[in-house]
mmCIF file of C-alpha atoms in Angstrom:
data_model
loop_
_atom_site.group_PDB
_atom_site.id
_atom_site.type_symbol
_atom_site.label_atom_id
_atom_site.label_comp_id
_atom_site.label_asym_id
_atom_site.label_seq_id
_atom_site.Cartn_x
_atom_site.Cartn_y
_atom_site.Cartn_z
ATOM 1 C CA MET Y 214 95.588 126.430 97.796
ATOM 2 C CA SER Y 215 94.007 124.835 94.877
ATOM 3 C CA VAL Y 216 95.455 121.453 93.882
ATOM 4 C CA PRO Y 217 97.372 121.767 90.482
ATOM 5 C CA ARG Y 218 96.141 120.265 87.413
ATOM 6 C CA ASP Y 219 98.592 118.383 85.436
ATOM 7 C CA SER Y 220 100.038 120.778 82.780
ATOM 8 C CA ARG Y 221 100.828 118.152 80.433
ATOM 9 C CA GLU Y 222 97.217 117.156 79.593
ATOM 10 C CA VAL Y 223 97.372 119.568 76.260
ATOM 11 C CA HIS Y 224 100.566 118.427 75.624
ATOM 12 C CA SER Y 225 99.135 114.576 75.449
ATOM 13 C CA THR Y 226 96.316 115.323 73.199
ATOM 14 C CA SER Y 227 98.688 116.584 70.657
ATOM 15 C CA ARG Y 228 100.526 113.504 71.215
ATOM 16 C CA ASP Y 229 97.657 111.418 70.630
ATOM 17 C CA THR Y 230 97.233 112.786 67.089
ATOM 18 C CA ASP Y 231 100.876 112.153 66.458
ATOM 19 C CA GLU Y 232 100.658 108.539 67.630
ATOM 20 C CA ARG Y 233 97.980 107.978 65.096
ATOM 21 C CA GLN Y 234 99.835 108.973 62.266
ATOM 22 C CA LEU Y 235 102.899 106.646 63.609
ATOM 23 C CA VAL Y 236 100.426 103.971 63.760
ATOM 24 C CA ALA Y 237 99.546 104.501 60.088
ATOM 25 C CA ALA Y 238 103.431 104.965 58.939
ATOM 26 C CA LEU Y 239 104.094 101.655 60.889
ATOM 27 C CA ARG Y 240 101.484 99.695 59.105
ATOM 28 C CA ALA Y 241 102.995 100.940 55.485
ATOM 29 C CA GLY Y 242 106.410 99.714 56.948
ATOM 30 C CA ASP Y 243 107.810 103.187 57.249
ATOM 31 C CA GLU Y 244 111.155 102.982 58.920
ATOM 32 C CA ALA Y 245 111.142 106.644 59.773
ATOM 33 C CA ALA Y 246 107.961 105.673 61.880
ATOM 34 C CA PHE Y 247 109.814 102.993 63.602
ATOM 35 C CA ARG Y 248 112.735 105.187 64.403
ATOM 36 C CA GLU Y 249 110.485 107.639 66.087
ATOM 37 C CA LEU Y 250 109.144 104.937 68.094
ATOM 38 C CA ILE Y 251 112.315 103.427 69.315
ATOM 39 C CA GLU Y 252 113.872 106.748 70.126
ATOM 40 C CA ARG Y 253 110.781 107.849 72.309
ATOM 41 C CA TYR Y 254 109.912 104.564 73.942
ATOM 42 C CA HIS Y 255 113.097 101.804 73.820
ATOM 43 C CA LEU Y 256 114.892 102.866 76.700
ATOM 44 C CA LEU Y 257 111.756 103.170 78.872
ATOM 45 C CA LEU Y 258 110.873 100.085 77.774
ATOM 46 C CA VAL Y 259 114.089 98.451 78.854
ATOM 47 C CA ARG Y 260 113.739 100.616 82.053
ATOM 48 C CA VAL Y 261 109.982 99.085 83.059
ATOM 49 C CA ALA Y 262 111.550 95.387 81.604
ATOM 50 C CA GLN Y 263 114.406 95.740 84.211
ATOM 51 C CA ALA Y 264 111.912 95.875 86.951
ATOM 52 C CA TYR Y 265 110.696 92.270 86.060
ATOM 53 C CA VAL Y 266 113.815 90.502 84.980
ATOM 54 C CA PRO Y 267 117.510 90.032 86.790
ATOM 55 C CA THR Y 268 119.859 91.551 84.438
ATOM 56 C CA ARG Y 269 120.129 94.766 81.876
ATOM 57 C CA ALA Y 270 120.751 92.232 78.895
ATOM 58 C CA ILE Y 271 117.500 90.189 79.608
ATOM 59 C CA ALA Y 272 115.574 93.525 79.770
ATOM 60 C CA GLU Y 273 117.217 94.930 76.410
ATOM 61 C CA ASP Y 274 115.994 91.057 74.732
ATOM 62 C CA VAL Y 275 112.578 91.744 76.089
ATOM 63 C CA ALA Y 276 112.570 95.240 74.537
ATOM 64 C CA ALA Y 277 113.700 93.702 71.085
ATOM 65 C CA GLU Y 278 110.949 91.024 71.388
ATOM 66 C CA THR Y 279 108.476 93.549 72.357
ATOM 67 C CA TRP Y 280 109.243 95.659 69.134
ATOM 68 C CA LEU Y 281 109.296 92.425 67.128
ATOM 69 C CA ALA Y 282 105.625 91.842 68.434
ATOM 70 C CA VAL Y 283 104.641 95.687 67.724
ATOM 71 C CA VAL Y 284 105.664 95.252 64.440
ATOM 72 C CA GLN Y 285 103.940 92.163 63.376
ATOM 73 C CA GLY Y 286 100.813 93.066 65.213
ATOM 74 C CA ILE Y 287 100.352 96.796 64.408
ATOM 75 C CA ASP Y 288 97.386 95.475 62.010
ATOM 76 C CA ARG Y 289 95.781 94.192 64.834
ATOM 77 C CA PHE Y 290 95.968 97.415 67.127
ATOM 78 C CA GLU Y 291 92.635 98.977 67.104
ATOM 79 C CA GLY Y 292 93.246 101.993 69.039
ATOM 80 C CA ARG Y 293 91.385 101.810 71.717
ATOM 81 C CA SER Y 294 93.974 102.320 73.882
ATOM 82 C CA SER Y 295 96.970 104.670 73.261
ATOM 83 C CA LEU Y 296 99.913 103.272 71.359
ATOM 84 C CA LYS Y 297 101.845 103.609 74.450
ATOM 85 C CA THR Y 298 99.662 101.729 76.681
ATOM 86 C CA TRP Y 299 99.459 98.743 73.942
ATOM 87 C CA LEU Y 300 103.200 98.976 73.727
ATOM 88 C CA PHE Y 301 103.778 99.032 77.529
ATOM 89 C CA ARG Y 302 101.117 96.092 77.982
ATOM 90 C CA ILE Y 303 103.032 93.842 75.560
ATOM 91 C CA LEU Y 304 106.350 94.248 76.957
ATOM 92 C CA THR Y 305 104.940 93.881 80.636
ATOM 93 C CA ASN Y 306 103.205 90.604 79.815
ATOM 94 C CA ARG Y 307 106.577 89.582 78.202
ATOM 95 C CA ALA Y 308 108.806 90.652 81.052
ATOM 96 C CA LYS Y 309 106.584 88.992 83.806
ATOM 97 C CA THR Y 310 106.593 85.464 81.697
ATOM 98 C CA ARG Y 311 110.348 85.915 81.110
ATOM 99 C CA GLY Y 312 110.853 86.806 84.789
ATOM 100 C CA MET Y 313 108.938 84.035 86.149
ATOM 101 C CA ARG Y 314 111.001 81.870 84.042
ATOM 102 C CA GLU Y 315 114.222 83.233 85.722
ATOM 103 C CA ARG Y 316 112.506 82.922 88.902
ATOM 104 C CA ARG Y 317 112.763 86.484 90.133
ATOM 105 C CA SER Y 318 110.112 87.637 92.435
ATOM 106 C CA LEU Y 319 108.651 90.640 91.354
ATOM 107 C CA PRO Y 320 110.491 93.576 92.907
ATOM 108 C CA PHE Y 321 107.412 96.168 92.839
ATOM 109 C CA SER Y 322 105.556 93.842 95.222
ATOM 110 C CA ALA Y 323 107.633 94.743 98.341
ATOM 111 C CA LEU Y 324 108.306 98.250 98.958
ATOM 112 C CA GLU Y 325 111.630 99.463 100.046
ATOM 113 C CA SER Y 326 111.657 100.086 104.002
ATOM 114 C CA GLU Y 327 110.126 103.111 105.389
ATOM 115 C CA ASP Y 328 112.317 106.130 105.169
ATOM 116 C CA SER Y 329 110.882 109.794 105.909
ATOM 117 C CA ALA Y 330 110.728 112.561 103.631
ATOM 118 C CA VAL Y 331 112.596 114.828 105.778
ATOM 119 C CA ASP Y 332 115.374 114.009 108.382
ATOM 120 C CA PRO Y 333 113.596 113.506 111.550
ATOM 121 C CA ASP Y 334 116.088 115.863 113.415
ATOM 122 C CA ARG Y 335 114.464 118.753 111.866
ATOM 123 C CA PHE Y 336 111.427 118.701 113.977
ATOM 124 C CA ARG Y 337 111.190 119.060 117.749
ATOM 125 C CA GLY Y 338 110.862 115.903 119.737
ATOM 126 C CA PRO Y 339 108.145 114.470 121.261
ATOM 127 C CA ASP Y 340 108.337 116.016 124.438
ATOM 128 C CA GLU Y 341 109.480 119.287 123.665
ATOM 129 C CA PRO Y 342 107.066 122.762 122.984
ATOM 130 C CA PHE Y 343 105.245 122.277 119.956
ATOM 131 C CA PRO Y 344 106.098 118.820 119.207
ATOM 132 C CA ARG Y 345 106.811 117.155 115.757
ATOM 133 C CA HIS Y 346 107.108 120.736 113.976
ATOM 134 C CA TRP Y 347 109.736 122.120 112.481
ATOM 135 C CA SER Y 348 112.691 122.943 114.475
ATOM 136 C CA ALA Y 349 114.945 123.724 111.229
ATOM 137 C CA PRO Y 350 112.106 124.667 108.661
ATOM 138 C CA PRO Y 351 113.166 124.944 105.172
ATOM 139 C CA ARG Y 352 113.916 128.346 103.784
ATOM 140 C CA ALA Y 353 112.975 129.876 100.396
ATOM 141 C CA LEU Y 354 114.655 128.689 97.712
ATOM 142 C CA PRO Y 355 116.267 131.153 95.413
ATOM 143 C CA GLU Y 356 114.686 130.138 92.358
ATOM 144 C CA GLU Y 357 117.477 131.952 89.542
ATOM 145 C CA GLU Y 358 119.807 129.610 91.144
ATOM 146 C CA LEU Y 359 117.822 126.824 90.090
ATOM 147 C CA LEU Y 360 117.364 127.410 86.376
ATOM 148 C CA GLY Y 361 121.126 126.737 85.491
ATOM 149 C CA GLN Y 362 122.673 123.512 84.328
ATOM 150 C CA GLU Y 363 124.463 122.773 87.834
ATOM 151 C CA ALA Y 364 120.990 122.519 89.368
ATOM 152 C CA ARG Y 365 119.558 120.351 86.665
ATOM 153 C CA GLU Y 366 122.723 118.024 87.078
ATOM 154 C CA ILE Y 367 121.826 117.830 90.959
ATOM 155 C CA VAL Y 368 118.480 116.266 90.084
ATOM 156 C CA GLN Y 369 119.612 114.117 87.779
ATOM 157 C CA ARG Y 370 122.280 112.634 89.988
ATOM 158 C CA ALA Y 371 119.456 112.383 93.098
ATOM 159 C CA ILE Y 372 117.571 110.687 90.735
ATOM 160 C CA ASP Y 373 120.619 108.194 89.687
ATOM 161 C CA ASP Y 374 121.043 107.660 93.319
ATOM 162 C CA LEU Y 375 117.418 106.454 94.290
ATOM 163 C CA PRO Y 376 116.530 102.470 94.376
ATOM 164 C CA GLU Y 377 115.623 101.201 91.147
ATOM 165 C CA THR Y 378 111.624 100.989 91.796
ATOM 166 C CA GLN Y 379 111.829 104.774 92.855
ATOM 167 C CA ARG Y 380 113.980 105.867 90.210
ATOM 168 C CA THR Y 381 111.714 104.088 87.818
ATOM 169 C CA VAL Y 382 108.430 105.868 89.054
ATOM 170 C CA ILE Y 383 109.953 109.549 89.190
ATOM 171 C CA THR Y 384 111.567 108.986 85.789
ATOM 172 C CA LEU Y 385 108.209 107.834 84.164
ATOM 173 C CA ARG Y 386 106.109 110.736 85.932
ATOM 174 C CA ASP Y 387 108.052 113.434 86.080
ATOM 175 C CA VAL Y 388 110.647 113.170 83.708
ATOM 176 C CA ASP Y 389 108.491 111.590 80.960
ATOM 177 C CA GLY Y 390 105.086 113.108 82.102
ATOM 178 C CA TRP Y 391 103.172 109.608 82.141
ATOM 179 C CA SER Y 392 99.994 110.057 84.535
ATOM 180 C CA ALA Y 393 99.839 108.237 87.516
ATOM 181 C CA GLU Y 394 97.524 105.529 85.798
ATOM 182 C CA GLU Y 395 99.886 104.716 82.969
ATOM 183 C CA VAL Y 396 102.519 104.117 85.549
ATOM 184 C CA CYS Y 397 100.391 101.534 87.737
ATOM 185 C CA ASN Y 398 99.475 100.049 84.517
ATOM 186 C CA ALA Y 399 102.953 99.489 82.925
ATOM 187 C CA LEU Y 400 104.501 98.381 86.450
ATOM 188 C CA THR Y 401 101.445 96.521 87.663
ATOM 189 C CA LEU Y 402 101.563 98.793 90.785
ATOM 190 C CA SER Y 403 98.607 99.657 93.134
ATOM 191 C CA GLU Y 404 97.799 103.244 93.077
ATOM 192 C CA THR Y 405 99.108 103.432 96.727
ATOM 193 C CA ASN Y 406 102.530 101.965 96.064
ATOM 194 C CA GLN Y 407 102.970 104.092 93.041
ATOM 195 C CA ARG Y 408 102.424 107.030 95.222
ATOM 196 C CA VAL Y 409 104.627 105.794 98.257
ATOM 197 C CA LEU Y 410 107.405 105.404 95.863
ATOM 198 C CA LEU Y 411 106.813 108.616 93.704
ATOM 199 C CA HIS Y 412 106.869 110.603 97.225
ATOM 200 C CA ARG Y 413 110.160 108.850 98.337
ATOM 201 C CA ALA Y 414 111.807 109.742 95.026
ATOM 202 C CA ARG Y 415 110.788 113.581 95.313
ATOM 203 C CA SER Y 416 111.488 113.766 98.990
ATOM 204 C CA LYS Y 417 114.906 113.098 98.007
ATOM 205 C CA VAL Y 418 115.520 114.927 95.122
ATOM 206 C CA ARG Y 419 113.996 117.883 97.105
ATOM 207 C CA ALA Y 420 116.411 117.020 99.943
ATOM 208 C CA ALA Y 421 119.480 116.914 97.379
ATOM 209 C CA LEU Y 422 118.135 120.448 96.072
ATOM 210 C CA GLU Y 423 118.004 122.073 99.589
ATOM 211 C CA GLN Y 424 121.357 120.771 100.532
ATOM 212 C CA TYR Y 425 122.770 121.821 97.390
ATOM 213 C CA LEU Y 426 121.599 125.403 97.714
ATOM 214 C CA GLU Y 427 122.669 125.662 101.518
ATOM 215 C CA GLU Y 428 126.143 124.850 100.395
ATOM 216 C CA GLN Y 429 126.025 127.469 97.703
ATOM 217 C CA ALA Y 430 124.625 129.523 100.372
ATOM 218 C CA THR Y 431 127.798 129.258 102.767
ATOM 219 C CA MET B 210 105.428 129.861 114.843
ATOM 220 C CA THR B 211 101.673 130.173 115.905
ATOM 221 C CA SER B 212 100.002 128.570 119.029
ATOM 222 C CA PRO B 213 99.919 124.361 118.346
ATOM 223 C CA GLU B 214 96.024 124.154 118.955
ATOM 224 C CA THR B 215 95.786 126.427 115.661
ATOM 225 C CA TYR B 216 97.315 123.435 113.760
ATOM 226 C CA ASP B 217 94.294 120.993 114.612
ATOM 227 C CA ALA B 218 96.870 118.062 115.561
ATOM 228 C CA LEU B 219 98.355 117.691 112.078
ATOM 229 C CA SER B 220 101.884 118.293 112.826
ATOM 230 C CA CYS B 221 104.820 119.455 110.231
ATOM 231 C CA GLN B 222 106.148 116.053 110.716
ATOM 232 C CA GLU B 223 102.772 114.214 109.659
ATOM 233 C CA LEU B 224 102.247 117.085 106.735
ATOM 234 C CA VAL B 225 105.552 116.520 105.045
ATOM 235 C CA GLU B 226 104.597 112.882 104.433
ATOM 236 C CA LEU B 227 100.956 113.951 102.999
ATOM 237 C CA VAL B 228 102.320 116.412 100.463
ATOM 238 C CA THR B 229 102.412 113.722 97.223
ATOM 239 C CA ASP B 230 99.015 112.751 98.431
ATOM 240 C CA TYR B 231 97.648 116.474 98.520
ATOM 241 C CA LEU B 232 99.685 117.223 95.088
ATOM 242 C CA GLU B 233 98.163 114.115 93.472
ATOM 243 C CA GLY B 234 94.844 115.429 94.312
ATOM 244 C CA VAL B 235 93.567 112.064 96.452
ATOM 245 C CA MET B 236 93.318 113.139 99.706
ATOM 246 C CA PRO B 237 90.221 112.601 101.391
ATOM 247 C CA ALA B 238 88.192 116.148 102.083
ATOM 248 C CA GLU B 239 88.428 116.407 105.553
ATOM 249 C CA LEU B 240 92.285 115.762 105.739
ATOM 250 C CA ARG B 241 92.738 118.074 102.784
ATOM 251 C CA GLU B 242 90.984 120.649 104.877
ATOM 252 C CA ARG B 243 93.253 120.063 107.883
ATOM 253 C CA PHE B 244 96.463 120.255 105.650
ATOM 254 C CA ASP B 245 95.119 123.630 103.875
ATOM 255 C CA GLU B 246 94.497 125.215 107.499
ATOM 256 C CA HIS B 247 98.062 124.036 108.615
ATOM 257 C CA ILE B 248 99.766 125.421 105.417
ATOM 258 C CA ALA B 249 97.726 128.753 105.851
ATOM 259 C CA ARG B 250 99.469 129.186 109.039
ATOM 260 C CA CYS B 251 102.726 127.111 108.582
ATOM 261 C CA LYS B 252 105.738 129.329 106.839
ATOM 262 C CA GLY B 253 107.907 126.108 107.233
ATOM 263 C CA CYS B 254 105.451 123.840 105.598
ATOM 264 C CA THR B 255 104.502 126.461 102.814
ATOM 265 C CA ARG B 256 107.992 126.861 102.014
ATOM 266 C CA TYR B 257 108.211 122.624 102.024
ATOM 267 C CA LEU B 258 105.323 122.697 99.615
ATOM 268 C CA GLU B 259 106.916 125.273 97.619
ATOM 269 C CA GLN B 260 109.892 123.238 97.390
ATOM 270 C CA MET B 261 108.137 120.251 96.566
ATOM 271 C CA GLN B 262 106.682 121.837 93.630
ATOM 272 C CA LEU B 263 109.748 123.417 92.331
ATOM 273 C CA THR B 264 111.372 119.979 92.421
ATOM 274 C CA ILE B 265 108.377 118.440 90.469
ATOM 275 C CA ARG B 266 109.114 121.207 88.070
ATOM 276 C CA LEU B 267 113.000 121.096 87.924
ATOM 277 C CA THR B 268 112.731 117.443 87.331
ATOM 278 C CA GLY B 269 110.319 118.003 84.122
ATOM 279 C CA ARG B 270 112.985 120.101 82.813
ATOM 280 C CA LEU B 271 115.173 116.948 82.425
ATOM 281 C CA THR B 272 115.886 115.586 78.874
ATOM 282 C CA PRO B 273 114.225 112.110 78.677
ATOM 283 C CA GLU B 274 117.082 109.545 78.299
ATOM 284 C CA SER B 275 117.442 108.413 74.511
ATOM 285 C CA ILE B 276 118.446 105.131 72.901
ATOM 286 C CA THR B 277 122.258 104.643 72.317
ATOM 287 C CA PRO B 278 123.160 104.569 68.513
ATOM 288 C CA GLU B 279 124.385 100.926 68.603
ATOM 289 C CA ALA B 280 121.000 99.731 69.936
ATOM 290 C CA GLU B 281 119.268 101.904 67.651
ATOM 291 C CA ARG B 282 121.115 100.579 64.726
ATOM 292 C CA THR B 283 120.480 97.049 65.782
ATOM 293 C CA LEU B 284 116.850 97.490 66.114
ATOM 294 C CA LEU B 285 116.637 99.512 62.854
ATOM 295 C CA ASP B 286 118.538 96.130 61.173
ATOM 296 C CA ALA B 287 115.913 93.996 62.962
ATOM 297 C CA PHE B 288 112.979 96.064 61.452
ATOM 298 C CA ARG B 289 114.237 95.724 57.941
ATOM 299 C CA SER B 290 114.413 91.908 58.382
ATOM 300 C CA TRP B 291 110.824 92.039 59.768
ATOM 301 C CA THR B 292 109.367 93.824 57.089
ATOM 302 C CA ARG B 293 111.178 92.538 54.031
#
């Protein structure tokens, strides 16, 4: 089995072109371009800022300051990085400064306590035959049942229930389609920590889906 | 289930913790080989990997959250004052 390539690569290229157009429009003071950008990124800015500052209100503040800096600094934007990278770099710098002022230790520096991807009870014990192999293996998921609105809600609820750091990472990676590198930069996470958080998050969403389907089946 | 020695010491419980490294393509070659060998022989882990891939696809179908109308209005008002 080969490792799947990121299916969003093509998509991100067309997005680059469209970011260049947005930058040009924003330079010309075009309100529609600004609206497009805030619709696309404002909530993500707030979400990322929340990782650094103690309250949602301060995170909203930091995001608004970031927009001001973007509008005022757009003439100096050289396009060497993507607009998104630039935007989130401004945000992260401001959020960190603000977070330090509010004396909050950075939550991403400490990972949540170890939790396992799968309930340990589903594996054989160390002294049993075939130790640590499945005792209750996963079953094939009926894909058609997963296409409906209900499955979508299960996924959304599972994500909403995650610890903040895991929720932020899975949202950026799997909902908004960011690359690992973009997430590491925006959240100043090491690659390893980014991956651990993503792993925990995806594992929990998978478990929620599996549980939902088991309940459907009975 | 096949005999344990064919798993080359990588247990199912270990494998499930490696799935993200595998899918992210950051696994050392030697470990990846063991992972592939395990998957080739173990139905439970094959299903598990499929479920994780399906989870990623389903998560990708969620609509990204959008800005509230109030926050949008506030920012657009601010934009007008900044560019005046």
